[in-house]
Structures are given as structure tokens and as C-alpha cells.
Tab-separated table of C-alpha atoms and ligand atoms in Angstrom:
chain	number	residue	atom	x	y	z
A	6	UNK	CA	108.421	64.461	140.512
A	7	UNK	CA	110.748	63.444	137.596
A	8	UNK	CA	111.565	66.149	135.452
A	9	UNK	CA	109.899	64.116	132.655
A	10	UNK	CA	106.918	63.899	134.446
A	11	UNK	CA	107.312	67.759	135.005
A	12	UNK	CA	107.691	68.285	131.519
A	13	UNK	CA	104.228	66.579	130.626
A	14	UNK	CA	102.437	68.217	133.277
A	15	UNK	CA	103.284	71.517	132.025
A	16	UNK	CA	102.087	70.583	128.524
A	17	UNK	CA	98.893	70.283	130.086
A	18	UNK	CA	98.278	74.467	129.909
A	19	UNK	CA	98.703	74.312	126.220
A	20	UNK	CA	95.287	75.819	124.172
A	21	UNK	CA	93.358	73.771	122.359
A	22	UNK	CA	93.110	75.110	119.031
A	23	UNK	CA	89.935	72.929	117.766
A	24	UNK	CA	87.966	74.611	120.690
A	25	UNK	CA	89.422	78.034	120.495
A	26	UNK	CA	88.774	78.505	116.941
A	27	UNK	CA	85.049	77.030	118.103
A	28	UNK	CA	84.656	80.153	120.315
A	29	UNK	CA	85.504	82.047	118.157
A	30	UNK	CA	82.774	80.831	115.507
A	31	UNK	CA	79.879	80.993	118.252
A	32	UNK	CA	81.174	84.969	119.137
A	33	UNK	CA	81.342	86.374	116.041
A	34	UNK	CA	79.099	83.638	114.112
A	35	UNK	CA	82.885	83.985	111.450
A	36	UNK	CA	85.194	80.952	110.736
A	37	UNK	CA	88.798	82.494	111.719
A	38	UNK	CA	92.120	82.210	110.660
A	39	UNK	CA	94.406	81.905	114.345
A	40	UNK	CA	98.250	83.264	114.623
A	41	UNK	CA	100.522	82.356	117.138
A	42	UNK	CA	103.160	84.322	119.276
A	43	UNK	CA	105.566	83.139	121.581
A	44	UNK	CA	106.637	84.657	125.311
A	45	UNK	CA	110.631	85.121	125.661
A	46	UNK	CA	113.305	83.858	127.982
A	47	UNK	CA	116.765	86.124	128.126
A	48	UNK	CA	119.168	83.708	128.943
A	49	UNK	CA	122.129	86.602	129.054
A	50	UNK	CA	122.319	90.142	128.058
A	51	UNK	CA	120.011	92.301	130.109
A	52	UNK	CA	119.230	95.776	130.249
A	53	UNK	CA	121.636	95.732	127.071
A	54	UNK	CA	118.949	96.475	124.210
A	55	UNK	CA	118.233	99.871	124.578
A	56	UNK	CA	121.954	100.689	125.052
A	57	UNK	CA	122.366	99.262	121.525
A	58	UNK	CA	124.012	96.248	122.759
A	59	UNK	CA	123.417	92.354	122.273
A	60	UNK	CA	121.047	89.917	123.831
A	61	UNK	CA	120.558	86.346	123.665
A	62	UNK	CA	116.835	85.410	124.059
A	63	UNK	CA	115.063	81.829	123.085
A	64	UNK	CA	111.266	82.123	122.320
A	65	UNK	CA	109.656	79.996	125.139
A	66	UNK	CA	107.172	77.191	124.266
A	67	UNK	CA	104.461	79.397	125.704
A	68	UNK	CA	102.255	81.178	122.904
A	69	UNK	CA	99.765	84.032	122.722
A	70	UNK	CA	97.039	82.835	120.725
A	71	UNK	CA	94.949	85.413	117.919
A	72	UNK	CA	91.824	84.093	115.429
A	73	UNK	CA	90.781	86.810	113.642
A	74	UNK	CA	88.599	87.454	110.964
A	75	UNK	CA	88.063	90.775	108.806
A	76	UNK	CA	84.976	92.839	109.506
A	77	UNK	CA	83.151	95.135	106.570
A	78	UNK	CA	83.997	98.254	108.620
A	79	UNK	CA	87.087	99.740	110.228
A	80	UNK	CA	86.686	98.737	114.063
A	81	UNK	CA	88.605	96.407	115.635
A	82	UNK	CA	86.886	94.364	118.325
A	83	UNK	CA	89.187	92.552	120.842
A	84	UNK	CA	87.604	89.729	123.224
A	85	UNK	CA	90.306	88.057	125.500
A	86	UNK	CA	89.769	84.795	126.691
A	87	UNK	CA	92.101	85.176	129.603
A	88	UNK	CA	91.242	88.133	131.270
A	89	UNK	CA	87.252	87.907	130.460
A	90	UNK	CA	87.044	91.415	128.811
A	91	UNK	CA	86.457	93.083	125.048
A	92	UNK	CA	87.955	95.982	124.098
A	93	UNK	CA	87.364	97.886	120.794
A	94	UNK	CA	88.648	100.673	118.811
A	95	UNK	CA	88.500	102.839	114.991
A	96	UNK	CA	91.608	102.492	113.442
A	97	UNK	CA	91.435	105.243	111.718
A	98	UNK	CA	90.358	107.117	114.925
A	99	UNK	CA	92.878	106.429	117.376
A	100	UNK	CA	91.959	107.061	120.858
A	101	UNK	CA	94.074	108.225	123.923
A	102	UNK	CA	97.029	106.668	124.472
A	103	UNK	CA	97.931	105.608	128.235
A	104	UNK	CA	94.828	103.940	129.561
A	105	UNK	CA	96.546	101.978	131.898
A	106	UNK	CA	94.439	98.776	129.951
A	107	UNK	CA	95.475	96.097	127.323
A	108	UNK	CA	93.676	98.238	124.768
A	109	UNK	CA	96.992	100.084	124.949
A	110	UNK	CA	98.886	97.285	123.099
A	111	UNK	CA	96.134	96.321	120.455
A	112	UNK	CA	95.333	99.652	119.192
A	113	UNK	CA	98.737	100.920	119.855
A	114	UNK	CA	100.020	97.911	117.234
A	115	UNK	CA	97.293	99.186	115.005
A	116	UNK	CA	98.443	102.311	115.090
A	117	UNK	CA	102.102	101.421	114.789
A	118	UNK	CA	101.260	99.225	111.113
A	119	UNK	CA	99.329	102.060	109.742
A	120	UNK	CA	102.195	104.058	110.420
A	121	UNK	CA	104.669	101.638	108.650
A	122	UNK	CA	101.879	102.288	105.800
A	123	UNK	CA	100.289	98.699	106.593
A	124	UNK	CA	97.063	98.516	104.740
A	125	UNK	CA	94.839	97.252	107.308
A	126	UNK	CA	91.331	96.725	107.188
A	127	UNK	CA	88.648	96.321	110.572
A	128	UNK	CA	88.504	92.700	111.733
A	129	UNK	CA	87.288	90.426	114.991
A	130	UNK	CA	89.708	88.928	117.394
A	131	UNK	CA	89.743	86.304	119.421
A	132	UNK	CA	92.343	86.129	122.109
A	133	UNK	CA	94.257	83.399	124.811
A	134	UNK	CA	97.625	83.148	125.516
A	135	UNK	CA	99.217	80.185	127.845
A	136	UNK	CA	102.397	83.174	128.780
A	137	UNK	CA	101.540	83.854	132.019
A	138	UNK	CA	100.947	87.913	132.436
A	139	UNK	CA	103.275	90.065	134.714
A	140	UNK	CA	105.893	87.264	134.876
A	141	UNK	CA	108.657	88.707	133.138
A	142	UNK	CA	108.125	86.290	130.030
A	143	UNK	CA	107.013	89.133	127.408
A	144	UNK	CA	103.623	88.280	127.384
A	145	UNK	CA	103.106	91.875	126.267
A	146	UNK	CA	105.632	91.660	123.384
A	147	UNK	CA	104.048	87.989	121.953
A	148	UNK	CA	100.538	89.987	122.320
A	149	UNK	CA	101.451	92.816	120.121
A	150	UNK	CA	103.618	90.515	117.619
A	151	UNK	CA	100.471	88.054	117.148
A	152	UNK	CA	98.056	90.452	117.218
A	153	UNK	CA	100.193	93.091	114.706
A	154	UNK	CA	100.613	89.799	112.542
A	155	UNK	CA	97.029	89.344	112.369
A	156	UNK	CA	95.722	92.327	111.472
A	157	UNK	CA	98.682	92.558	108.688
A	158	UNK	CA	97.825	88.982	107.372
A	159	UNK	CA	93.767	90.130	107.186
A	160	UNK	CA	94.548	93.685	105.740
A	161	UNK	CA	96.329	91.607	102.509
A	162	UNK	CA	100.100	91.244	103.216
A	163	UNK	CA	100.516	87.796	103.232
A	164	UNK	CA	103.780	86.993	104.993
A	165	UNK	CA	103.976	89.945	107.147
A	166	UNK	CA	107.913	92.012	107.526
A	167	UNK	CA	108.804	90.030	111.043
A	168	UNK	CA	111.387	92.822	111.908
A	169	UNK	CA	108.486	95.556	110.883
A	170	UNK	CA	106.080	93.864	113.531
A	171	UNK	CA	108.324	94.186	115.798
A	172	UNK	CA	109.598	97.573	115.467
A	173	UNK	CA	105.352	98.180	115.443
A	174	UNK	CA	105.145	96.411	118.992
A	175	UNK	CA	107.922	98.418	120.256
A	176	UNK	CA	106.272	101.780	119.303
A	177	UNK	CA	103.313	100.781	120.559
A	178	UNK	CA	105.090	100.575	124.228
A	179	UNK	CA	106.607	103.667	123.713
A	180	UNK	CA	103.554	105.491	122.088
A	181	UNK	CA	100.609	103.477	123.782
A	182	UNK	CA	101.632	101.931	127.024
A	183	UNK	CA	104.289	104.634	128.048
A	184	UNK	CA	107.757	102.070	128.597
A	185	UNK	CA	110.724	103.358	126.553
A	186	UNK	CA	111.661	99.774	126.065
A	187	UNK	CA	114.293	98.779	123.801
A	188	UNK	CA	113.566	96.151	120.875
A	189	UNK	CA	114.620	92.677	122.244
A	190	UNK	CA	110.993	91.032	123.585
A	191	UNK	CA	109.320	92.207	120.111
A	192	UNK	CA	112.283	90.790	118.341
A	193	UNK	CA	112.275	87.212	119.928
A	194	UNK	CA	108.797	87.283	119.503
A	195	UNK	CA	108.872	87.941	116.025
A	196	UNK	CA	112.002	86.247	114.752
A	197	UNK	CA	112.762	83.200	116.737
A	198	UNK	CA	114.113	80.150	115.424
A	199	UNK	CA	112.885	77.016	117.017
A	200	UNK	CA	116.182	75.208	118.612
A	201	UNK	CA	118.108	78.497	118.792
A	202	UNK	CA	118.756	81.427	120.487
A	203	UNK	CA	119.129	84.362	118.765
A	204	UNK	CA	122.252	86.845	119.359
A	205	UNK	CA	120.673	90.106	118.450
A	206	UNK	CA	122.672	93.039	117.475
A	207	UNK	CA	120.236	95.975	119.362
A	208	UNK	CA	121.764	98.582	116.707
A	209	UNK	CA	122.051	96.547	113.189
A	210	UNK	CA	119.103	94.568	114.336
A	211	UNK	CA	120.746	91.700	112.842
A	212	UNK	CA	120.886	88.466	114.242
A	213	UNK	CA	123.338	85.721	114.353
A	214	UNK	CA	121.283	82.030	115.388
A	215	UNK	CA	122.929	79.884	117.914
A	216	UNK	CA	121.739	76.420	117.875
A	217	UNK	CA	120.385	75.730	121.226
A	218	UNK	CA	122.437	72.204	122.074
A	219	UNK	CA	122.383	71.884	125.531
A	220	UNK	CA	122.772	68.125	125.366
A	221	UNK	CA	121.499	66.498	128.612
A	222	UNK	CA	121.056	69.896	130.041
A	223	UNK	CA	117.858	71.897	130.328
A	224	UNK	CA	116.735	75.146	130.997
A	225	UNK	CA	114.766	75.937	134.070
A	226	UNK	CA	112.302	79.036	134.474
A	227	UNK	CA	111.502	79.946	137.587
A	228	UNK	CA	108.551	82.677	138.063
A	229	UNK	CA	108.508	84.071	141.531
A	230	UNK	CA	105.311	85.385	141.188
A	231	UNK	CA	106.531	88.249	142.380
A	232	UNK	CA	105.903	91.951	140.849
A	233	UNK	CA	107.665	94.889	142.319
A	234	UNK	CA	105.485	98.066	141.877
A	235	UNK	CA	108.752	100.247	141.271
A	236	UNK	CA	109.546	97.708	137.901
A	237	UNK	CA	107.374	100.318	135.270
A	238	UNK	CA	109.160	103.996	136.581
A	239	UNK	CA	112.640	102.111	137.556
A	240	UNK	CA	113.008	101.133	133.814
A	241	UNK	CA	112.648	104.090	132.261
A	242	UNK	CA	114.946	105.773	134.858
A	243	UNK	CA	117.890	103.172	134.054
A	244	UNK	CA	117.322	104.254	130.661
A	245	UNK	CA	117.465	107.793	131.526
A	246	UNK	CA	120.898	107.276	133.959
A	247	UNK	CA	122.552	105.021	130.405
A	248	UNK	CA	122.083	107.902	128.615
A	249	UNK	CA	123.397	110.602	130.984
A	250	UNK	CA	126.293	108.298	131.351
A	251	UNK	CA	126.654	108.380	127.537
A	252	UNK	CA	126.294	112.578	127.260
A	253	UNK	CA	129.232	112.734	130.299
A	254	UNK	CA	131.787	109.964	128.108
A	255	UNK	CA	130.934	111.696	124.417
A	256	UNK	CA	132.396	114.971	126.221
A	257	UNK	CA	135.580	113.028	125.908
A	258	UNK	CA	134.935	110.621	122.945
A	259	UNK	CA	132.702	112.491	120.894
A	260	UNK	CA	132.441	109.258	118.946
A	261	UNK	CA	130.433	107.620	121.671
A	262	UNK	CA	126.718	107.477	120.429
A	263	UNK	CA	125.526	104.680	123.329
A	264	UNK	CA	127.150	102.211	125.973
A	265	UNK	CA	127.431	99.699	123.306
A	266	UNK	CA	130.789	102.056	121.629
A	267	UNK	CA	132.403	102.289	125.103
A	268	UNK	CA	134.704	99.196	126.346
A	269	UNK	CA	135.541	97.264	129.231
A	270	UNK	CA	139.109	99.107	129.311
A	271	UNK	CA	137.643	102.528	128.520
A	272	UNK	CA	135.591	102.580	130.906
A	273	UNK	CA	137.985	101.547	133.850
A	274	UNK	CA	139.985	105.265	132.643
A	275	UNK	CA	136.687	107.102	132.567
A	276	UNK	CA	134.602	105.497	135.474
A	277	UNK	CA	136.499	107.937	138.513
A	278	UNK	CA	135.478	111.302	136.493
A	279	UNK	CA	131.803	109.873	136.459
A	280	UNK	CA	128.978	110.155	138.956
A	281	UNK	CA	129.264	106.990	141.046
A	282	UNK	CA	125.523	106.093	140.239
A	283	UNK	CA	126.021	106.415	136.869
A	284	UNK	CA	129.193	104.496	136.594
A	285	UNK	CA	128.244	101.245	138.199
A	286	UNK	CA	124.981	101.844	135.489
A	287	UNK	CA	127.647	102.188	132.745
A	288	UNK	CA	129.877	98.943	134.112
A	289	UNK	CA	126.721	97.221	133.894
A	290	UNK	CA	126.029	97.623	130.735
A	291	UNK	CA	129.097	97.825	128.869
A	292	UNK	CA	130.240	94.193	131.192
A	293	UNK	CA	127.086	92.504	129.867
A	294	UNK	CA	127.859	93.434	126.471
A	295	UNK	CA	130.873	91.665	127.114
A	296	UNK	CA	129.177	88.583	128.937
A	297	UNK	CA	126.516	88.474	125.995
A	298	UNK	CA	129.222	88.025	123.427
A	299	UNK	CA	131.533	85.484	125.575
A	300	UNK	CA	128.217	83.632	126.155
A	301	UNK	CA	127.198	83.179	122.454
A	302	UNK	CA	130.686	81.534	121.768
A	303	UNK	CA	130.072	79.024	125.144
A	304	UNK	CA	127.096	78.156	123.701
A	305	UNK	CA	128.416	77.281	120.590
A	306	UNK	CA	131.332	75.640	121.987
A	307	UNK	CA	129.306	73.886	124.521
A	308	UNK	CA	131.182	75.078	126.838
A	309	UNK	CA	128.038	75.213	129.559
A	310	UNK	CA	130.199	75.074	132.548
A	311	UNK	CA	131.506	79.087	131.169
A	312	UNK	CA	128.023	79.696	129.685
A	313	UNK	CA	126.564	79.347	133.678
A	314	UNK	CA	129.753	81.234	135.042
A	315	UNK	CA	128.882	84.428	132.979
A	316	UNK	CA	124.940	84.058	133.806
A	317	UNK	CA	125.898	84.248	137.222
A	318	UNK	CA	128.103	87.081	137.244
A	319	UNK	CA	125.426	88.944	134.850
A	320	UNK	CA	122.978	88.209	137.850
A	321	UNK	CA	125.367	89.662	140.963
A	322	UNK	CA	126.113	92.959	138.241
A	323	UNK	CA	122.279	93.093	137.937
A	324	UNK	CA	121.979	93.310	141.392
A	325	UNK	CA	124.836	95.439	142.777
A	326	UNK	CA	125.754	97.917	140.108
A	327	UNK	CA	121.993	98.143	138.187
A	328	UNK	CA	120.251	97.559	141.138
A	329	UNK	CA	117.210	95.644	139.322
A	330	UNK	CA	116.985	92.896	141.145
A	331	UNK	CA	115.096	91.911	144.236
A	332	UNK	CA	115.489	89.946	147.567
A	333	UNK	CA	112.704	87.357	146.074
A	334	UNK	CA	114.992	86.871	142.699
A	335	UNK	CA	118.590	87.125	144.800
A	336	UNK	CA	117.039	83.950	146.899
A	337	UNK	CA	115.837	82.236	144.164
A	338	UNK	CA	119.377	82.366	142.515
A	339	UNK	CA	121.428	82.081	145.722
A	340	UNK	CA	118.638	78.658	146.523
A	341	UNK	CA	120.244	76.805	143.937
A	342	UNK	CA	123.604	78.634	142.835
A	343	UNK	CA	127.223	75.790	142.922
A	344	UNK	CA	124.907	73.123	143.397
A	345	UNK	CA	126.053	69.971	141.215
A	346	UNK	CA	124.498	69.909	137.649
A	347	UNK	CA	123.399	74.086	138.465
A	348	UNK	CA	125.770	75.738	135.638
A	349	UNK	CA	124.489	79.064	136.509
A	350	UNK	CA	121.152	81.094	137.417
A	351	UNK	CA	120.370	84.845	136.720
A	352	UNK	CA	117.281	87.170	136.847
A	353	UNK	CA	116.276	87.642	133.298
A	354	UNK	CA	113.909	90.538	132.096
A	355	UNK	CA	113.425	93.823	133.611
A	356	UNK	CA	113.506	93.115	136.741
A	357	UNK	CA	112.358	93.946	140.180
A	358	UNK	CA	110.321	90.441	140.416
A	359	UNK	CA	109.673	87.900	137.569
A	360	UNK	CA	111.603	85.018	136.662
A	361	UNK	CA	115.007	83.374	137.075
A	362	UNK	CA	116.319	81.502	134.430
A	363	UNK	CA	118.835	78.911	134.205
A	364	UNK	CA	120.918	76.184	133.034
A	365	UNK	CA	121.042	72.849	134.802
A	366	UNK	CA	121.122	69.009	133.803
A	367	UNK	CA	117.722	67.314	133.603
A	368	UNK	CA	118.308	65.388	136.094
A	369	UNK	CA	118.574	67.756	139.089
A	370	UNK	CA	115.647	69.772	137.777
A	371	UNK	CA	113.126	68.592	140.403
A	372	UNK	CA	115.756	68.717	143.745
A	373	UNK	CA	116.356	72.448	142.069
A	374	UNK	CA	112.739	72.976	141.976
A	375	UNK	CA	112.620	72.086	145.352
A	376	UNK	CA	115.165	74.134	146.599
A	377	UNK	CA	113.735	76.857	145.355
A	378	UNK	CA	110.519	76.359	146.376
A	379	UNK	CA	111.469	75.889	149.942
A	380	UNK	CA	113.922	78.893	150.229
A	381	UNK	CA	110.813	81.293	148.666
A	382	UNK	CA	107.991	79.922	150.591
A	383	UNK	CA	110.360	79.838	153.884
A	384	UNK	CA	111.457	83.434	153.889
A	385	UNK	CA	108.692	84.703	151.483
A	386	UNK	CA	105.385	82.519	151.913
A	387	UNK	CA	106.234	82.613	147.938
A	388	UNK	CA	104.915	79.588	145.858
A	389	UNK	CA	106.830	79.859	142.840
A	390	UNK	CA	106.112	78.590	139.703
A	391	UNK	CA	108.332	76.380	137.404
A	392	UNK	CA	108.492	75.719	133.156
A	393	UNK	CA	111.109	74.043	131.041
A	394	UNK	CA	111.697	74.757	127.757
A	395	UNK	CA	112.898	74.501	124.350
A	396	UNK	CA	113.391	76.981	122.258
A	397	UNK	CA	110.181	77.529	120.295
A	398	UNK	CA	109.851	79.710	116.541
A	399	UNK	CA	108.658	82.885	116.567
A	400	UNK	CA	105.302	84.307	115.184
A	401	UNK	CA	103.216	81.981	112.709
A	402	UNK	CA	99.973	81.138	111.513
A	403	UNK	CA	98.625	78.079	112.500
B	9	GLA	C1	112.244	94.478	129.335
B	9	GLA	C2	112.261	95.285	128.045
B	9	GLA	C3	113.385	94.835	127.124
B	9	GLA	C4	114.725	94.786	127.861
B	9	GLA	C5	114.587	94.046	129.183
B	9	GLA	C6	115.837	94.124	130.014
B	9	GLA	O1	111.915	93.148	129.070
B	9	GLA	O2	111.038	95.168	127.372
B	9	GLA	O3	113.464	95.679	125.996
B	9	GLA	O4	115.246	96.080	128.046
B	9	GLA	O5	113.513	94.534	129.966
B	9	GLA	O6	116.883	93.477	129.389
């Protein structure tokens, strides 16, 4: 297959927004208004965000898609197309956070606005999203950004705070869902410019853009298909050893409020009087800091050949010093990693299964696709699953 004739096949799982905005009408008998969200690819700067770091995501071309329309009373009534179910809640009556369901990230984005002192106001929703779930692509994060967006937009603010629906999404992980995750998927989600990636600064929240010119290069997702059970407790225990590492270095630089103040140099003095665990967590972070930076000034050199070298080392310090990787991931980087046109490949996301992401010319896309595909289903019986794509805006209505 041509990567040209990959890319049109995988328009093919784009929603139809004619007919979805028709189911809508014959569930709720309402004509809607529809917002969009988009899923996110990290191309560098992982396990960075919550360390106050940088990142450098793209919003994928994928989207999570709401209609909504406002209801007389203050319930919220959730139908998703995708997984067949309807959830509903009081917004002024918040239920128990934790279910273990999806009704933890609508109502806990409810929750989150009315907090920010959102006026919101009950409403119908309609639900599909082409991000596939439990990939690694944020499908979580674009479901609370469209769906806090929507309920914002129908409760009278007309061009929703991005950064405010984001910060909502993130507290409704924390609060809701139970992952202390740090900002970056809710961000992308909410902020992305279409041809860029975004450099975020994880403690201004500021953003520099980085125009996305990759020239006749491409980038390649690859989702393993693969979810690690340990991914949900391993997270929040990372974050736990990052900030143990911080309390040890603040003993001696009491300046040091998170990873992000320590550098490469400090760290090599301090890293012998720290646990060993906790300072190959530390090198991770405060290296990929490092990476994240050097990689926003490749990209905007064009310098793709450095851009790939950095992803790659980002992947190996993923694996050996965080230990977030997994033997699925490792082979599906290793499958295609110094082959020509391959600038680099890494594990992006959380971790412990998901996708790979990386940077290749067009033209070797399908012999990489191969490659992969016959390493995972070799050693794994793994069918992975491949996208391309550009880098798409961030949350809109339609
Ligand atoms: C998950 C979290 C993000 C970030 C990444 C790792 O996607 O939601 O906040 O920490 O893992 O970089």
C-alpha cells in the first residue's frame, strides 16, 4: 500500500456530521449545536508535565465529537455513540466520584466548570469520537475538552477560556477518575494550532507554536493495541518517586520547587547522595526537559535528522531509567529504528502499552508499517494499528 493510499483509507473512520447531528434529532426530538475535540500525539517530552517541565504535543486529526442541546432542567444526559451506553447526572448534585465508568469524565468536567464559576445550565448530549479509546492518544482528555466546551457554550459563554477547559479536564482526572495527571493532554486538546506543535511550558502554561514543517517527511503513529494493566497505579507512583526526588534535592537547594529547577549538571553532583530508584526517575526527567527544548529548536531549524536522534534517546531513557515502557513498545521502536528515511521512534504517552510515534519520510511509511507489523505479530500475535497525521486545531464548534 502507498502511503497515499494509506492516508485515504484512514480518512475513511472520519464521522459524518450530517448523520450524527440526525441522531441526535431522532434521540432527543432537539436540533443540536456539535463541538469538536481532538486526541494528542507527544512527539517529545514525556512524563515531563507534572514535573513542571515542557512538552511538545500536535493535536492528531482524530476528533471526539459532542451535539448538545440545553434542557429546561439541570440534568445532564450523556448517550455515546461508541460505546452504546447513556449516562446521566444533576449538576448541582454531584454524585460519587470514582465509578470506574466514563460518567467520571462528564460529570467530573461539570463539576470542574461550576467550580471555575461556569454558569451552566442542564442540556442533552450526543457523543462519537473517531480517537480510538485506551490507545494512548488522549481520547479521555479530547472527551472532557469537547464535552466541558459544550456545556460552557450552552450555559451562555460564548467562546469558552481554552486554558480554563483544560485546567477543568485535568481536575476532573484528579477529582473524578482518580489519575494525578499533569496538564499536557487537556492542553493540546484545548489549544492546538493546526500545522504546529505546541511547546508548552507545564508551570507558566504558556506556549510557544512551532510550525509543524516536516517537508517530505511524515509522522507515523503506531498503536500496539496493547494496554498494560499496571499503566493507571504505575503513573501515579512515578509521580510520587519525582516528588520524593524533589523533597531529598530541596534539602540542599531549598530553591528547588520541582524537577523542572534542577539541571543536567546539578544533578550529575547530587545523583550519588540519592536513592538509586529515584535518581534514574530524576535523570529522566530533568534529560527530557533538556531533549524537549533541543527538539523545539530542530524542529524549527529543520534539523529532522537531530529532531529523530533526541526522540530516540527520550525512548531508551523511558525505558531504562523511568521504566514505562514495555517489550510490545521496545519492539515496535527497535522494528524500525536506523532504517533509511526512520529519523527516530519513541513511546509517547504514559506508557506501559499504547502508541509509538515517529518521524519518517513518506515514502518508507508502508515498508515501516510493515516492519512493524511483522516484528509485533511474530513475537506478539500483535496486529497493530497505523495513522498519519497532521497536526489538527484544537477544540471548536463545528
Ligand atoms: C499521560 C498524562 C499526561 C502526561 C503523559 C506522560 O498522558 O495524562 O499528563 O503526564 O501521560 O507524558
Amino acid at each position: 500500500m502507498t502511503a497515499a493510499a494509506f492516508d485515504r483509507q484512514s480518512l475513511h473512520s472520519m464521522i459524518d456530521l450530517r448523520t450524527f447531528k440526525g441522531r441526535f434529532e431522532s434521540l432527543y426530538g432537539q436540533s443540536p449545536r456539535v463541538f469538536s475535540a481532538p486526541g494528542r500525539v507527544n512527539l517529545i517530552g514525556e512524563h515531563t508535565d507534572y514535573n513542571d517541565g515542557f512538552v511538545l504535543p500536535i493535536a492528531v486529526e482524530q476528533r471526539t465529537f459532542v451535539a448538545a442541546a440545553p434542557r429546561p432542567d439541570t440534568r445532564v444526559i450523556v448517550r455515546s455513540l461508541t460505546l452504546g451506553q447513556t449516562v446521566e447526572f444533576e449538576l448541582y448534585q454531584p454524585g460519587p466520584t470514582r465509578r470506574g465508568s466514563w460518567l467520571d469524565y462528564v460529570e467530573g468536567t461539570g463539576c470542574a466548570l461550576l467550580e471555575r464559576a461556569f454558569p451552566l445550565s442542564g442540556a442533552n448530549l450526543l457523543i462519537d469520537s473517531e480517537v480510538p479509546a485506551g490507545a494512548g492518544l488522549s481520547a479521555s482528555a479530547a472527551l472532557e475538552v469537547a464535552v466541558g466546551y459544550a456545556l460552557a457554550a450552552l450555559g451562555g459563554t460564548p467562546n469558552p477560556d481554552r486554558l480554563q477547559l483544560a485546567l477543568a479536564g485535568q481536575s476532573a482526572e484528579h477529582a473524578y477518575v482518580g489519575t494525578r495527571c499533569g496538564i499536557m493532554d487537556q492542553y493540546i486538546s484545548a489549544l492546538a494550532l493546526r500545522d504546529h506543535a505546541l511547546q508548552i511550558d507545564c508551570r507558566s502554561l504558556a506556549y510557544e507554536a512551532i510550525p509543524l514543517r516536516l517537508g517530505t517527511a511524515c509522522v507515523l503513529i503506531c498503536d500496539t493495541q496493547v494496554k498494560h494493566e499496571l499503566a493507571f497505579s504505575a503513573y501515579n507512583e512515578r509521580r510520587q518517586q519525582c516528588e520524593d526526588g524533589v523533597r531529598e534535592i530541596a534539602r540542599q537547594y531549598p530553591a528547588v520547587r520541582a524537577l523542572r529547577d534542577v539541571s543536567v549538571a546539578e544533578l550529575e553532583g547530587l545523583a550519588p547522595r540519592l536513592p538509586e530508584l529515584i535518581a534514574r526517575r530524576c535523570r529522566h526527567v530533568i534529560n527530557e526537559n533538556a531533549r524537549t527544548m533541543a527538539a523545539a529548536r530542530a524542529l524549527k531549524a529543520g534539523k529532522l535528522g537531530h529532531l529523530g536522534r533526541l526522540m530516540s534517546a527520550s525512548h531508551a531513557s523511558l525505558r531504562d531509567d523511568y521504566e514505562v515502557s514495555c517489550i510490545e513498545l521496545d519492539e515496535a521502536v527497535a522494528a524500525i529504528e536506523g532504517e533509511p528515511g526512520v529519523y527516530g521512534s519513541r513511546m509517547t504517552g504514559g506508557g506501559f502499552g499504547g502508541c509509538t510515534v515517529s518521524v519518517l519520510e513518506r515514502e518508507v511509511v508502508p515498508r515501516a508499517m510493515r516492519a512493524i507489523s511483522e516484528r509485533l505479530r511474530s513475537r506478539f500475535q500483535i496486529e497493530p494499528r497505523f495513522f498519519t497525521t497532521n497536526a489538527a486545531a484544537g477544540v471548536a464548534e463545528e
